[in-house]
Every structure is written in structure tokens, then in C-alpha cells.
Tab-separated table of C-alpha atoms in Angstrom:
chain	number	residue	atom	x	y	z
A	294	UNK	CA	-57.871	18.413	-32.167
A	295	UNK	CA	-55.638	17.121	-34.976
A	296	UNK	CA	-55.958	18.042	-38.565
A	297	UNK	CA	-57.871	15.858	-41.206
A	298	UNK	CA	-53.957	15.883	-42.695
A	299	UNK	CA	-52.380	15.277	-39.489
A	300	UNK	CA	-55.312	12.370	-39.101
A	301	UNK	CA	-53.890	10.688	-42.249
A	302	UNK	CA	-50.252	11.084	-41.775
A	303	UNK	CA	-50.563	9.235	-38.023
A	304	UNK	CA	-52.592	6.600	-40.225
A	305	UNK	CA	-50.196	5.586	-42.873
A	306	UNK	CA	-48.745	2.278	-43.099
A	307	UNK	CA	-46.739	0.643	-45.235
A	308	UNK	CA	-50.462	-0.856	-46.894
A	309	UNK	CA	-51.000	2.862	-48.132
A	310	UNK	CA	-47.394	3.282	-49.190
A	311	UNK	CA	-47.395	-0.179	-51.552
A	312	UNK	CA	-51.045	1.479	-53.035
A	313	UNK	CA	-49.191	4.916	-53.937
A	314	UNK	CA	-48.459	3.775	-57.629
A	315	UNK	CA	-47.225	7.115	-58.221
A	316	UNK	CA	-45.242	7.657	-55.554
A	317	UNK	CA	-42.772	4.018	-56.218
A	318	UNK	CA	-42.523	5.633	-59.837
A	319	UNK	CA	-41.042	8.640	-58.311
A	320	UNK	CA	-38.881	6.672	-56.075
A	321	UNK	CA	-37.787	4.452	-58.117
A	322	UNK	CA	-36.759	7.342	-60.673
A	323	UNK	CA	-34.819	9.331	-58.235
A	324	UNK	CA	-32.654	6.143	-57.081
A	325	UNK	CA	-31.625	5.258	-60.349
A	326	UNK	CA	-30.234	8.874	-61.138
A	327	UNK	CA	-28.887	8.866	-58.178
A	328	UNK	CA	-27.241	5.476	-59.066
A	329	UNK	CA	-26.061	7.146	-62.764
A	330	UNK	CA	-24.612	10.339	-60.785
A	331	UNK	CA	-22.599	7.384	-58.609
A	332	UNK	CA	-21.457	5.814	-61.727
A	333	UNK	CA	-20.207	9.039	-62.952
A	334	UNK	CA	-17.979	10.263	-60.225
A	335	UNK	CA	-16.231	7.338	-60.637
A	336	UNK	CA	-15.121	8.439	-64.778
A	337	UNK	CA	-11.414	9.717	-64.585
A	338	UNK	CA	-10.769	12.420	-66.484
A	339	UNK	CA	-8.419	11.719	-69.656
A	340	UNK	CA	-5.080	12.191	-70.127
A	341	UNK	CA	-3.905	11.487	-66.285
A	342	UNK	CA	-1.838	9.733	-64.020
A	343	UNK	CA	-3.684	8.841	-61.436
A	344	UNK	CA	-1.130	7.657	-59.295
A	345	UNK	CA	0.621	10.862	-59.320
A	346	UNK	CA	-2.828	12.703	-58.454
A	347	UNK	CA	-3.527	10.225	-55.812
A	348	UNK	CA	-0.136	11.219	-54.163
A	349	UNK	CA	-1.004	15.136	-55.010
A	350	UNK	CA	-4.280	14.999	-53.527
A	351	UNK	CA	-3.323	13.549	-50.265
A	352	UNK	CA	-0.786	16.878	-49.633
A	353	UNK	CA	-4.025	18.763	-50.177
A	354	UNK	CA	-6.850	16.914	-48.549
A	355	UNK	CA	-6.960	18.535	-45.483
A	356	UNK	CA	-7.931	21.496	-47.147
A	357	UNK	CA	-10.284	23.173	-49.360
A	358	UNK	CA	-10.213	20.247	-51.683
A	359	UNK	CA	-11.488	17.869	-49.011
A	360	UNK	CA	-13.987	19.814	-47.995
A	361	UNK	CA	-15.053	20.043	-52.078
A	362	UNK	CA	-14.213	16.473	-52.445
A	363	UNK	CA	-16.561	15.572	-49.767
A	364	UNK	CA	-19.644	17.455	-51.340
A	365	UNK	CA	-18.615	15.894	-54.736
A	366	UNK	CA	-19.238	12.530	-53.499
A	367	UNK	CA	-15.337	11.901	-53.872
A	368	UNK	CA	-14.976	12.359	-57.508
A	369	UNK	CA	-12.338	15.040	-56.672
A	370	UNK	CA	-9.607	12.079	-55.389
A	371	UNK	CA	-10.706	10.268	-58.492
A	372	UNK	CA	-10.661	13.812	-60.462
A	373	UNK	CA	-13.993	12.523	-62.186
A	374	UNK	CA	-15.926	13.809	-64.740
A	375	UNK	CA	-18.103	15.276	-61.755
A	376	UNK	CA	-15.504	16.294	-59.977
A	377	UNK	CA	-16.804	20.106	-59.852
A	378	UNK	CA	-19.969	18.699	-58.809
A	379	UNK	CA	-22.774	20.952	-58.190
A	380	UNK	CA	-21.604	23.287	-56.708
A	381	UNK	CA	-21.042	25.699	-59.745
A	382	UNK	CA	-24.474	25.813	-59.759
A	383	UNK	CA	-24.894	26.458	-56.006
A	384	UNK	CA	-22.759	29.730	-56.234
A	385	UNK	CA	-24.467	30.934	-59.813
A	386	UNK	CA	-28.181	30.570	-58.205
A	387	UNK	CA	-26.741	32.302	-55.329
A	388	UNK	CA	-25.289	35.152	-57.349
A	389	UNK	CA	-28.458	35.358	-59.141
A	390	UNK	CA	-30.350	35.759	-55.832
A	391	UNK	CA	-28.046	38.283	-54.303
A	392	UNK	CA	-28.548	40.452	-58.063
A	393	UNK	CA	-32.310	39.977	-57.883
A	394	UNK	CA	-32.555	42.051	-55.006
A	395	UNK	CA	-30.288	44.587	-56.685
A	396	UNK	CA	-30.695	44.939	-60.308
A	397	UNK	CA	-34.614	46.301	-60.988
A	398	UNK	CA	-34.907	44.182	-64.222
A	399	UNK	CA	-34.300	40.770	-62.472
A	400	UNK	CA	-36.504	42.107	-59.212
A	401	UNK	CA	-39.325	42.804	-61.808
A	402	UNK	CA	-38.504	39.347	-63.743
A	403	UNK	CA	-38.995	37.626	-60.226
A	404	UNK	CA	-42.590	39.506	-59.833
A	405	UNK	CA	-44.110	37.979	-62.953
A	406	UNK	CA	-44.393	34.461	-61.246
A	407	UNK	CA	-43.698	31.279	-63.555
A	408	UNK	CA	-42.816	33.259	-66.808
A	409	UNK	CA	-40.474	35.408	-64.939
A	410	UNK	CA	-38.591	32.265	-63.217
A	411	UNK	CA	-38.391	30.422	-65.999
A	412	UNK	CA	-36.125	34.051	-67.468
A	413	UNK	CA	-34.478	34.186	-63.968
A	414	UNK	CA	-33.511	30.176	-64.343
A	415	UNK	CA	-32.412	30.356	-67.728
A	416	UNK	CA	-29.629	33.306	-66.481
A	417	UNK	CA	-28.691	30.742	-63.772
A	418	UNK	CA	-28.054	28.048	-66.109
A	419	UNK	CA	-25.575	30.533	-68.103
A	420	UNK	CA	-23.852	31.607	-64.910
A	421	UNK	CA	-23.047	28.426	-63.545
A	422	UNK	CA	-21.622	27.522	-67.690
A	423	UNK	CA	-19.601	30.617	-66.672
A	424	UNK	CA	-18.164	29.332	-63.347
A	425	UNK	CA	-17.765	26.133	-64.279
A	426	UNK	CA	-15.588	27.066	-67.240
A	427	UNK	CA	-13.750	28.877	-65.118
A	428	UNK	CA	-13.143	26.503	-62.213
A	429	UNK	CA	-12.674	23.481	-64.891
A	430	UNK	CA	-9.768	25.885	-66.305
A	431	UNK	CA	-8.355	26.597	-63.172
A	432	UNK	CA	-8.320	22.718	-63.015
A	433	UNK	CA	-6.713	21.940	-66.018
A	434	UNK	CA	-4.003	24.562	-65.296
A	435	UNK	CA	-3.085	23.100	-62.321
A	436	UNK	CA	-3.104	19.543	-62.713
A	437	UNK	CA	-0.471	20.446	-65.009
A	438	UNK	CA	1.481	22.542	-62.636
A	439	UNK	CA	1.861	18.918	-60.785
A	440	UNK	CA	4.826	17.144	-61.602
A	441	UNK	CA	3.806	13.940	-63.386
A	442	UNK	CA	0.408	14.225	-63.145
A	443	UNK	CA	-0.312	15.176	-67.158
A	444	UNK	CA	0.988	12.718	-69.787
A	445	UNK	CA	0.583	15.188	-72.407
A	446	UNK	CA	0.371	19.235	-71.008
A	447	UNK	CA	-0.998	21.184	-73.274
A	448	UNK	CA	-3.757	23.381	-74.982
A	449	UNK	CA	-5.378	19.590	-76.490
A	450	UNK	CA	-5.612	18.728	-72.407
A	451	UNK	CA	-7.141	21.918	-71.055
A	452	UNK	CA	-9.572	21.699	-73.605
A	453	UNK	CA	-10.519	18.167	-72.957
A	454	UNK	CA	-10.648	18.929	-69.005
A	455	UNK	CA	-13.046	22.381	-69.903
A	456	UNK	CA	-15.152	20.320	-71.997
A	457	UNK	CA	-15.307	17.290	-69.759
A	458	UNK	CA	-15.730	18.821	-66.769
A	459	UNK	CA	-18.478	21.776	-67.721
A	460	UNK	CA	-20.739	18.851	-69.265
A	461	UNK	CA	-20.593	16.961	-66.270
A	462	UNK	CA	-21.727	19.586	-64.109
A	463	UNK	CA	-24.145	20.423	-66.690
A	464	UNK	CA	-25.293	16.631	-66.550
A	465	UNK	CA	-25.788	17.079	-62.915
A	466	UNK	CA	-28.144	20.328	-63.014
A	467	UNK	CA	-30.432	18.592	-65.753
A	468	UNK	CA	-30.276	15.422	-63.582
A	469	UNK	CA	-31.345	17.287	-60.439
A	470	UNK	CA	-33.969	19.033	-62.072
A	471	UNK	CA	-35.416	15.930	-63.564
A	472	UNK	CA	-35.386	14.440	-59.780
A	473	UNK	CA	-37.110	17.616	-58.604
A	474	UNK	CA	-39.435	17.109	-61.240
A	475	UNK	CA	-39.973	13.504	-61.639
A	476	UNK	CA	-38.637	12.561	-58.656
A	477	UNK	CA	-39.185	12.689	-54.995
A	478	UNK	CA	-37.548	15.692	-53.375
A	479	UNK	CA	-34.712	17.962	-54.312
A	480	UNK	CA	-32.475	17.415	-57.166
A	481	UNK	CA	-29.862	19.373	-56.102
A	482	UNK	CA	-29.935	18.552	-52.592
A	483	UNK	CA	-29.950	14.798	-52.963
A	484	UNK	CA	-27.253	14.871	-55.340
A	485	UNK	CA	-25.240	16.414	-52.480
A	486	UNK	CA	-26.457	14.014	-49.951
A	487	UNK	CA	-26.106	10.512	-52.010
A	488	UNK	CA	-22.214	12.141	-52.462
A	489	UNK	CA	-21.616	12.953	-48.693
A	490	UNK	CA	-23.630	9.588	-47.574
A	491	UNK	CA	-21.527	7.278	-49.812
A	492	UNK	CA	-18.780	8.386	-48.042
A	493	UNK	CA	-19.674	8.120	-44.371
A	494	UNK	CA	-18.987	4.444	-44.486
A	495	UNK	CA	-15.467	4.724	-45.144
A	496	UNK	CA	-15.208	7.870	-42.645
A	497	UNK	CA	-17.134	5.310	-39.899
A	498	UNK	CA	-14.619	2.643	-40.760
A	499	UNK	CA	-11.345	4.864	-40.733
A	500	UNK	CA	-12.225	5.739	-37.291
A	501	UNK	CA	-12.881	2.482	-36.163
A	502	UNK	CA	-9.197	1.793	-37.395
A	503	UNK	CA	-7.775	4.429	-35.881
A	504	UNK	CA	-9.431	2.772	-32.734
A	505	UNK	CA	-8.148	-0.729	-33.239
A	506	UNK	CA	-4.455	0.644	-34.183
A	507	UNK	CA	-4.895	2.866	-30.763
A	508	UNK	CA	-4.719	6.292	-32.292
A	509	UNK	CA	-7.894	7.166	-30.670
A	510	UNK	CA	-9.385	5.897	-27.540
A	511	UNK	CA	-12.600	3.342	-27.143
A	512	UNK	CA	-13.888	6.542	-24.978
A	513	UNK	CA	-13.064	8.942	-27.761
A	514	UNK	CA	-14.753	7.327	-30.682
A	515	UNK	CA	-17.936	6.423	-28.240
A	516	UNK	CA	-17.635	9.879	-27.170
A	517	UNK	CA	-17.916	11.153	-30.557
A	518	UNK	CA	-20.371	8.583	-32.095
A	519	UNK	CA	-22.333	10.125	-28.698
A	520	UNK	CA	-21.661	13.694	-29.921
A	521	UNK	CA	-23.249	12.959	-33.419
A	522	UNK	CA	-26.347	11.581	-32.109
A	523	UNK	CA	-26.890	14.987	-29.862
A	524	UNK	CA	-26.147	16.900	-33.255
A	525	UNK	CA	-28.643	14.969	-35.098
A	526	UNK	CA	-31.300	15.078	-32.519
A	527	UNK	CA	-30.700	19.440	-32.528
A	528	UNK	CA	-31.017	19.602	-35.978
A	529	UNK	CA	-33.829	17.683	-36.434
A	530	UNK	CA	-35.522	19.789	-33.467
A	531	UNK	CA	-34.592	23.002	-35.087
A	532	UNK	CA	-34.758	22.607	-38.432
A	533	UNK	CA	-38.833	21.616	-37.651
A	534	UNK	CA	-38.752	24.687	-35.524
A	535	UNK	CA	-41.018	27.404	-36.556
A	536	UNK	CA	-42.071	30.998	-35.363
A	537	UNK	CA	-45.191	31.466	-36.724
A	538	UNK	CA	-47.297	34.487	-37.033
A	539	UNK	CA	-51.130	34.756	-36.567
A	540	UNK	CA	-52.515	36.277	-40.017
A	541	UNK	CA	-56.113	37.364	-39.783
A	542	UNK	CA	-58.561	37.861	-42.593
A	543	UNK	CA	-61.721	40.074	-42.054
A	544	UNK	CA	-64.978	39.350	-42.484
A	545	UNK	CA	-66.832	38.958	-46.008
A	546	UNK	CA	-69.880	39.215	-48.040
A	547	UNK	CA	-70.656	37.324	-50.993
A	548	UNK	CA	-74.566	38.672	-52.111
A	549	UNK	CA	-76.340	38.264	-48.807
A	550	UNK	CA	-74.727	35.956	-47.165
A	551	UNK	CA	-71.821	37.173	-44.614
A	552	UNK	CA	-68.715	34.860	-44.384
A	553	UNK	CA	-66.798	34.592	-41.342
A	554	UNK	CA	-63.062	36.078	-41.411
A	555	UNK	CA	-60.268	33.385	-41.968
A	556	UNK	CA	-56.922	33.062	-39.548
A	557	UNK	CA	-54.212	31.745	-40.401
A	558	UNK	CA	-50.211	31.342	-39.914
A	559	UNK	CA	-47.033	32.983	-41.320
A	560	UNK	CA	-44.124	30.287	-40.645
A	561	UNK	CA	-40.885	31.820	-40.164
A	562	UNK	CA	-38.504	28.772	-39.803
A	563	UNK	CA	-36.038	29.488	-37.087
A	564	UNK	CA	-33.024	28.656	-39.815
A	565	UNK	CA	-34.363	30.223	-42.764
A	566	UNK	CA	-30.427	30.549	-44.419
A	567	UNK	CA	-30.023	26.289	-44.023
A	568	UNK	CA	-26.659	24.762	-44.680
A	569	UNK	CA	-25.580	27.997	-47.131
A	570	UNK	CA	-23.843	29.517	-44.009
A	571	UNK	CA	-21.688	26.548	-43.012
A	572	UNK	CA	-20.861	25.992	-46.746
A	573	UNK	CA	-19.491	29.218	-47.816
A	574	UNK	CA	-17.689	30.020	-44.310
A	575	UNK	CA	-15.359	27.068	-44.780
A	576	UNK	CA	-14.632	27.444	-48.173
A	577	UNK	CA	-13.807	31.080	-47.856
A	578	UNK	CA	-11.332	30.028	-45.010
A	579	UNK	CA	-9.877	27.047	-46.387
A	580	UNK	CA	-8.797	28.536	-49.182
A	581	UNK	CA	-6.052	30.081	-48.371
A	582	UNK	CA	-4.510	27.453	-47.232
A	583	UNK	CA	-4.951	26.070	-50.295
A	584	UNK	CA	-3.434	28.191	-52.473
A	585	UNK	CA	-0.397	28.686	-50.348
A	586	UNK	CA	-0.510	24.324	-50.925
A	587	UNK	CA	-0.120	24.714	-54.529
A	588	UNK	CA	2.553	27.706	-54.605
A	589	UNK	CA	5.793	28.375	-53.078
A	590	UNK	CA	5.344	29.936	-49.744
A	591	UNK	CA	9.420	30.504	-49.054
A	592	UNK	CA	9.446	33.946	-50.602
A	593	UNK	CA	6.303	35.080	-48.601
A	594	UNK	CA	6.867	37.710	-45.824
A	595	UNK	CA	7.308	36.697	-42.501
A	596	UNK	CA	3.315	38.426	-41.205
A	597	UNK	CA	2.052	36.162	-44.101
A	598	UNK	CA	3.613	32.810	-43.342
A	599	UNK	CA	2.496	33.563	-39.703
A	600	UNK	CA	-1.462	34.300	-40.846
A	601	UNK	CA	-1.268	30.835	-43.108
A	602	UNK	CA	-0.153	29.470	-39.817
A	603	UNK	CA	-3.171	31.039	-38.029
A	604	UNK	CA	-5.889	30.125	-39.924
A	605	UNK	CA	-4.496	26.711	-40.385
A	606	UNK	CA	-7.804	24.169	-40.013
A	607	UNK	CA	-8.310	23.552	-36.367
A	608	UNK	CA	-6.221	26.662	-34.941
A	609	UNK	CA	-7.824	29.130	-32.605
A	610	UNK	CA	-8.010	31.969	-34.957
A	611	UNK	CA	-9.721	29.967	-37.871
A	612	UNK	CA	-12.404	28.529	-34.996
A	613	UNK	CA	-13.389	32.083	-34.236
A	614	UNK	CA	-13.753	33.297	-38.237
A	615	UNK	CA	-14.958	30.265	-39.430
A	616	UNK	CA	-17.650	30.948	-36.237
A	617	UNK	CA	-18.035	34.458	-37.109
A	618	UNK	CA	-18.338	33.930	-41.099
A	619	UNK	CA	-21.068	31.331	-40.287
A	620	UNK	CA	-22.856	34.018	-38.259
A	621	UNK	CA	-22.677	36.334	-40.892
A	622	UNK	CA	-23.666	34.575	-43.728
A	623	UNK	CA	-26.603	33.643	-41.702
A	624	UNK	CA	-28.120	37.062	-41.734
A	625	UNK	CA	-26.923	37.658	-45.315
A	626	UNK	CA	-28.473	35.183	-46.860
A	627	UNK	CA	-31.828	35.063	-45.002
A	628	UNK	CA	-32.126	38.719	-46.239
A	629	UNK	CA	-31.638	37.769	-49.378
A	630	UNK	CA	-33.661	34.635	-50.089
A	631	UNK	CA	-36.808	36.348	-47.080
A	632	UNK	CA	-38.126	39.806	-48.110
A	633	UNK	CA	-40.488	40.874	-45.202
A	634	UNK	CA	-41.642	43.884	-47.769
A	635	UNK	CA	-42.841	41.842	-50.228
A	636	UNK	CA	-44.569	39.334	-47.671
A	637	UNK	CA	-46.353	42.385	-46.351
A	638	UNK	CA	-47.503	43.458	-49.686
A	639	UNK	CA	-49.124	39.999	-50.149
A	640	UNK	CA	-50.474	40.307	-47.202
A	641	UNK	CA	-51.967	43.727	-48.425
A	642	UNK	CA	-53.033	42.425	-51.528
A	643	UNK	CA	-54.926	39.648	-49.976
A	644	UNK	CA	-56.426	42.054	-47.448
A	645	UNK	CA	-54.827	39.769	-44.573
A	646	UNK	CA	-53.206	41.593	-41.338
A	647	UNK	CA	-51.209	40.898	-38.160
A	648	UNK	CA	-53.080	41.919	-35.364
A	649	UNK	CA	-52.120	45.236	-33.851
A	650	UNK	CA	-49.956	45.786	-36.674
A	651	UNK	CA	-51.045	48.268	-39.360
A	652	UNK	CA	-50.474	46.718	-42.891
A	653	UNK	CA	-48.306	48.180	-45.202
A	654	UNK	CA	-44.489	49.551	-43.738
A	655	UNK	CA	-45.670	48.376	-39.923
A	656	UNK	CA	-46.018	44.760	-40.769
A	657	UNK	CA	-42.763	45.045	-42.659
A	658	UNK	CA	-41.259	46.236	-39.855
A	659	UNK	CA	-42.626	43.952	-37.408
A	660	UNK	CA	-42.053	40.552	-39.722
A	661	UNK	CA	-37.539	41.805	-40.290
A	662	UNK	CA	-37.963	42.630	-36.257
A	663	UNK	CA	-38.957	38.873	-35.663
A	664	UNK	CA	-36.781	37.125	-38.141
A	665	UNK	CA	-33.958	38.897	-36.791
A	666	UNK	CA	-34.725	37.875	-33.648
A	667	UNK	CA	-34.922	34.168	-34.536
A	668	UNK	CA	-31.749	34.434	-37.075
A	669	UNK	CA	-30.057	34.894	-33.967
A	670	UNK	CA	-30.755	31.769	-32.343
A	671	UNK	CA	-30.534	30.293	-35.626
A	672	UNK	CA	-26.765	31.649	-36.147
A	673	UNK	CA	-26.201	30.283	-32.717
A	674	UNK	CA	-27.202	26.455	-33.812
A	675	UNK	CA	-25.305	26.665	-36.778
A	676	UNK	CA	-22.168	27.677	-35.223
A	677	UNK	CA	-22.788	25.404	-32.594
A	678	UNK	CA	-23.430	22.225	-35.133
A	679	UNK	CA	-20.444	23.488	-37.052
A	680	UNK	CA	-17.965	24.319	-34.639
A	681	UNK	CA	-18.146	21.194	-32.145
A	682	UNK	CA	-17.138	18.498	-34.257
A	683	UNK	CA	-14.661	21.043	-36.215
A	684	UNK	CA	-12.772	20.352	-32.755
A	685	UNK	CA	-12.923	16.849	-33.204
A	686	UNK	CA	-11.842	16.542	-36.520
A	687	UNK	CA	-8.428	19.397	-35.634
A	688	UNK	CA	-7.490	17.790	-32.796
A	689	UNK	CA	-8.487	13.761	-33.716
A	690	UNK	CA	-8.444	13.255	-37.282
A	691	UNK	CA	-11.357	12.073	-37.607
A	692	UNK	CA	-12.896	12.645	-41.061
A	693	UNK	CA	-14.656	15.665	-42.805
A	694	UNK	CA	-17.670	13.511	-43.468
A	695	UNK	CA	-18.123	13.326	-39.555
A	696	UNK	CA	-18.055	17.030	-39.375
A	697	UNK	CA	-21.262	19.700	-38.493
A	698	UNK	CA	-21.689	20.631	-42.024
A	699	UNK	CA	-22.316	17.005	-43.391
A	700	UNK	CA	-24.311	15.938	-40.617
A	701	UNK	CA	-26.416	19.388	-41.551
A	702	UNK	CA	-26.683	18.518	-45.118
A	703	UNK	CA	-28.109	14.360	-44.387
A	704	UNK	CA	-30.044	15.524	-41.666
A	705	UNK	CA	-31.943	18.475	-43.537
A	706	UNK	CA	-32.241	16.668	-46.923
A	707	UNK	CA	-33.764	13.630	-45.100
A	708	UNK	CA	-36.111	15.738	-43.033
A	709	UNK	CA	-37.495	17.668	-46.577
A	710	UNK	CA	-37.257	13.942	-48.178
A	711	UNK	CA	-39.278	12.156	-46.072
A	712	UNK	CA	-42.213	15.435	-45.504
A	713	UNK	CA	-42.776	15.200	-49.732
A	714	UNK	CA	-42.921	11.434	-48.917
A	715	UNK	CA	-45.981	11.856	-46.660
A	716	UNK	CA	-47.279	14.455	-48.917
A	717	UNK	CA	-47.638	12.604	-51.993
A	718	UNK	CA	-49.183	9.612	-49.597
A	719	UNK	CA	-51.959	12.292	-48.083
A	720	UNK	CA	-52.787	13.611	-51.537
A	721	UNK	CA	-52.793	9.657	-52.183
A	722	UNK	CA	-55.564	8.987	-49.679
A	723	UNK	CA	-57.576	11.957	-50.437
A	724	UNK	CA	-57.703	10.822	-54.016
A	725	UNK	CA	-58.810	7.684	-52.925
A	726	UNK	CA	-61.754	8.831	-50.250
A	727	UNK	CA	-62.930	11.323	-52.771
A	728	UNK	CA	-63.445	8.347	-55.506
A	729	UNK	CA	-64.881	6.501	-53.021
A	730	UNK	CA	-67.181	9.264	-51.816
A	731	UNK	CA	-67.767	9.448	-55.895
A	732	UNK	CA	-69.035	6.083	-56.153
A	733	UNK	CA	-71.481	6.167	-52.944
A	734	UNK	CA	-73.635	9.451	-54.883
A	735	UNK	CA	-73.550	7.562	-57.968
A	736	UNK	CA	-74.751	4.212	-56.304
A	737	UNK	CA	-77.376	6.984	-53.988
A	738	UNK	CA	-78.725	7.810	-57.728
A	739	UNK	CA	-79.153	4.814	-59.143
């Protein structure tokens, strides 16, 4: 028999949704800084020549910087005042994760719930200033390596670049945590997802060319419009897939009454590391590539030239890192951001058990025995999703916005978007038959 939550959600038309005053707000408030984050990737930095970028960036967009480009909504073609993005951010929360599980001050920060976070987000904030300064510098240094590119090299343009750059990723945290908070889903993520979705258009339409001007095949481009809807349709099935655990509470009194022990479920989604994975394995391999892009490469050894050649996008031996990096930073960061200890201590503390499994070290045990188990298939689907259309893209051209990780990113932040969606309209309706059940007892009284 369906939940009294499941009841609602089947019920919900679009007469509920026009009722949810509160929820329009919301949605109405996340479009328009979405809109504003639009507006600012299309800012050029000062001091440029934009048609010498545009002809630098196009030697380069095959690698790391399309990939980066792509997640910064293309302000990094238009070298924006967003063109870092959020991703600054991304890697500083990350760090901070990875140190919490280290460092016994931020562990015991993380245990002393909202006070604690608020500490925890404040050293996030200052880590992504530091990586952003540092990537904004990096920046500024090499636009003016370019030739042409800088009207005016010089200390007066990298600190113009620093300053411009740092702010606007700074812009974009506060802006994604005012979404998260006055909005309707996650800041961060949507920021990502309005980038990589105002560029599928263009990606759609440059295929379509390549069609009409017979560099690919009517078969091919059906064949991989088929291919995305497959990938869509196994993300959407996985990322909704859960293992979940049966959690038992034991029986209670309260005076002389005896209350009947509670069950209930541990979820343990099947890809508990999300899009992270995908993310960091391509960076980490694109960028050598990169580098080697922006330097001269005739005075490197002959064993180096020939591993640039190797992990060249689309080559075997990049396939089979970029699969086994993915793998790997599934497991890492699912360890990081999933302790099964501390799960089992709540447990503990809330005198709740799996059963046949002693609380305490046991459950531990058990819960990192299962999410190994279903990391595994989860590492599998990623690599899948990623790898597929990575084939596509080396051997077709076809863009990065048609790739796994992008498809990943929409589908995922869609999914989360659309579940807070029918949350805010349940809590909607409950408000509404608990007024009404309100006004019956008062009208009973009378």
C-alpha cells in the first residue's frame, strides 16, 4: 500500500503547483540568478584582445580548457569574469572533506552539528579565495605568454585579472548559496547545469552541420542521438537506485504503556561518489596535454613526446586511465564523504540495530562490506556513462557537451531538482489539510 506521501505526490497537478505561493517565489528566485550568472559569463575580462584569445583558445579547446570551458558555461572562450567558475570551490570543499577525516580538530568541528559547519564552511570559503588566487594568477601569467593577446602586460594586468577573476568566483559561491537557500535546489549544482545546458544547443546544432556538410553520417548522428537517450534512461535508473538496509528499533515503555519497536531503512545509494569521479579523472588526464599546448615540446625527450602522444584525448591508453581514474575516485571519494563508523554510532546512540548484526564494530563492518559491494557496480556505470560517448567524441568530433560527464551532471541535477520540487508541494498539501482539519474542530466547538 502506498505512502500518505507517495498518495500526494501521484495526486499533484498543476492546480496544486499554481496554489504553492512559496514554491513560484523560490522558482522564480533561482531563475533570475541563474539569468545574472548568464549575464556574467558573458563580461570580458579587461585589458584583452579578444580576437587573439579567440584564435588561442581554439589550439587549446580540445583539451583541459574545453572540458573547464564547458563547466563554466563558456565564459572560458569569452575569458569572462566567471571564467574560473565554480569550480575553485568544488576542489576547496573537497580538500576540506578529504582533511576532515584526517585532521582531529576539523573531525571534532564536523561532530558539533550546525555550529561546527558553519566553522568547517567558513575554512572552505578561505580555501577556495586561496585556489582561486592561484588559478586567476596562473591566468593572468599566461594570457600574457600569448602573443598579442595583452594590450598592456604587466603587474597593473595581473592584478586586474586576480581581482576580477577571484570576485567572480566569489560572486558565484554567494549566488549558489542564496539559491540553496532561497531557492529551489542546489546552488552549486545548478550553476553548473544552467552553464553546461546553455551550451548543448550549439553542440546539437554543430552536429547537425557536420551532418548536412557530410562529415558525419545520417546513421551516425541518429546513432548517437540513440546512444544519449540509453545514457539518460541508465542514469536516471541508477542514480534512483538504492540498497537499503532494514534498521530495527526495540520495543519501549513510556509509564505503563508498552510501545511497539519501530523499523526502518538505511539508503545506501548505489552511486554515493556522483559526478566527482568523472570530473576529476578527466581533468587530471587532460592536463598534460595542456601544458605541453602552452610550452615548447621540441626539447622534450623522445619517451616524453611519445607519452603526450599516448594519452592524447581519444587514444587507447588515455581510455583505459581515464577508465581506471574514474574507478578510483569512485571508492575514494565515497569513503570520504560515507563513514559507516559514524553511521553505526548513530545507530548506537539511537539504540537502532541491523538484524543479526551486533551494534557497535559489527554493523560497521557489515554497512563498508555493502557499500563496497555496490561502489562496484556503481564504478562500473560511471565508467560506462563516461567512456561510451568519450569514443564518440575521439573518433567523431562531436562536442564535449554531448559527452558522459555532461549528460551525468543535467541528468542528476534535474533528478535532485525536480524531488525538492515535489517536496515543497507535499509539505504544501499537508499545510493545507492540517488547516483544514483546523477549521472542522473549531466549527465541531462552536
Amino acid at each position: 500500500m502506498a505512502s500518505a506521501a507517495e498518495q500526494l505526490a501521484s495526486n499533484m497537478n498543476f492546480g496544486a503547483f499554481s496554489k504553492a505561493t512559496e514554491l513560484k517565489k523560490r522558482i522564480w528566485f533561482t531563475l533570475g540568478a541563474l539569468l545574472v550568472y548568464r549575464l556574467g559569463t558573458y563580461i570580458p575580462l579587461p585589458g584583452l584582445n579578444m580576437e587573439a584569445f579567440a584564435q588561442a583558445f581554439q589550439t587549446q579547446s580540445s583539451g583541459i580548457l574545453g572540458q573547464f570551458n564547458m563547466f563554466a558555461g563558456g565564459a572560458i572562450e569569452r575569458m569572462a569574469i566567471f571564467a574560473l567558475g565554480i569550480m575553485p570551490y568544488i576542489s576547496a570543499s573537497i580538500a576540506i572533506q578529504l582533511m576532515t577525516s584526517v585532521i582531529p580538530q576539523l573531525e571534532q568541528l564536523k561532530k558539533e552539528g550546525e555550529q561546527g559547519r558553519k566553522v568547517i564552511n567558513q575554512y572552505t570559503r578561505y580555501g577556495t579565495v586561496f585556489l582561486a588566487t592561484l588559478q586567476a594568477y596562473g591566468i593572468a601569467v599566461g594570457l600574457e605568454g600569448g602573443t598579442g593577446i595583452v594590450s598592456d602586460p604587466g603587474w597593473f594586468f595581473r592584478f586586474s585579472t586576480v581581482i576580477s577573476l577571484v570576485g567572480g568566483t566569489m560572486f558565484l559561491m554567494w549566488l549558489g548559496e542564496q539559491i540553496t537557500a532561497r531557492g529551489i535546489g542546489n546552488g552549486i549544482s545548478l550553476i553548473i547545469f544552467a552553464g553546461i545546458v546553455a551550451g548543448m544547443p550549439s553542440a546539437i546544432a554543430g552536429t547537425l552541420e557536420l551532418s548536412r556538410t557530410g562529415a558525419l553520417s545520417a546513421g551516425l548522428v541518429v546513432g548517437i542521438l540513440v546512444l544519449a537517450v540509453a545514457i539518460i534512461a541508465l542514469i536516471v535508473f541508477v542514480e534512483r537506485a538504492q540498497r537499503r538496509l532494514l534498521i530495527q528499533y526495540p520495543k519501549r515503555q513510556v509509564g505503563n504503556r508498552m510501545f511497539q519497536g519501530d523499523t526502518s531503512h538505511l539508503p545506501l545509494k548505489l552511486n554515493t561518489a556522483g559526478v566527482i569521479p568523472a570530473i576529476f579523472a578527466s581533468s587530471l588526464l587532460l592536463l598534460p596535454a595542456t601544458l605541453a599546448g602552452f610550452s615548447d615540446t621540441s626539447n622534450l625527450p623522445d619517451w616524453a613526446t611519445s607519452v603526450l602522444a599516448a594519452l592524447g584525448h581519444g587514444q587507447p591508453l588515455y581510455m583505459v586511465f581515464y577508465a581506471a581514474l574514474i574507478a578510483f575516485f569512485a571508492f575514494f571519494y565515497t569513503a570520504i564523504v560515507f563513514n559507516p563508523q559514524e553511521t553505526a554510532d548513530n545507530l548506537k546512540n539511537h539504540s537502532g540495530f541491523i538484524p543479526g548484526i551486533r551494534p557497535g564494530a559489527r554493523t560497521a563492518e557489515y554497512i563498508d562490506y555493502v557499500l563496497t559491494r555496490i561502489t562496484v557496480v556503481g564504478a562500473i556505470y560511471l565508467v560506462l556513462v563516461c567512456i561510451l560517448p568519450e569514443f564518440l567524441i575521439a573518433r567523431t568530433g562531436v562536442p564535449f557537451y554531448l559527452g558522459g560527464t555532461s549528460l551525468l551532471i543535467v541528468v542528476s541535477v534535474t533528478l535532485d531538482t525536480v524531488a525538492q520540487v515535489q517536496g515543497h508541494l507535499i509539505a504544501h498539501q499537508y499545510e493545507g489539510l492540517i488547516k483544514k482539519s483546523k477549521l472542522r474542530g473549531g466549527k465541531k466547538r462552536r
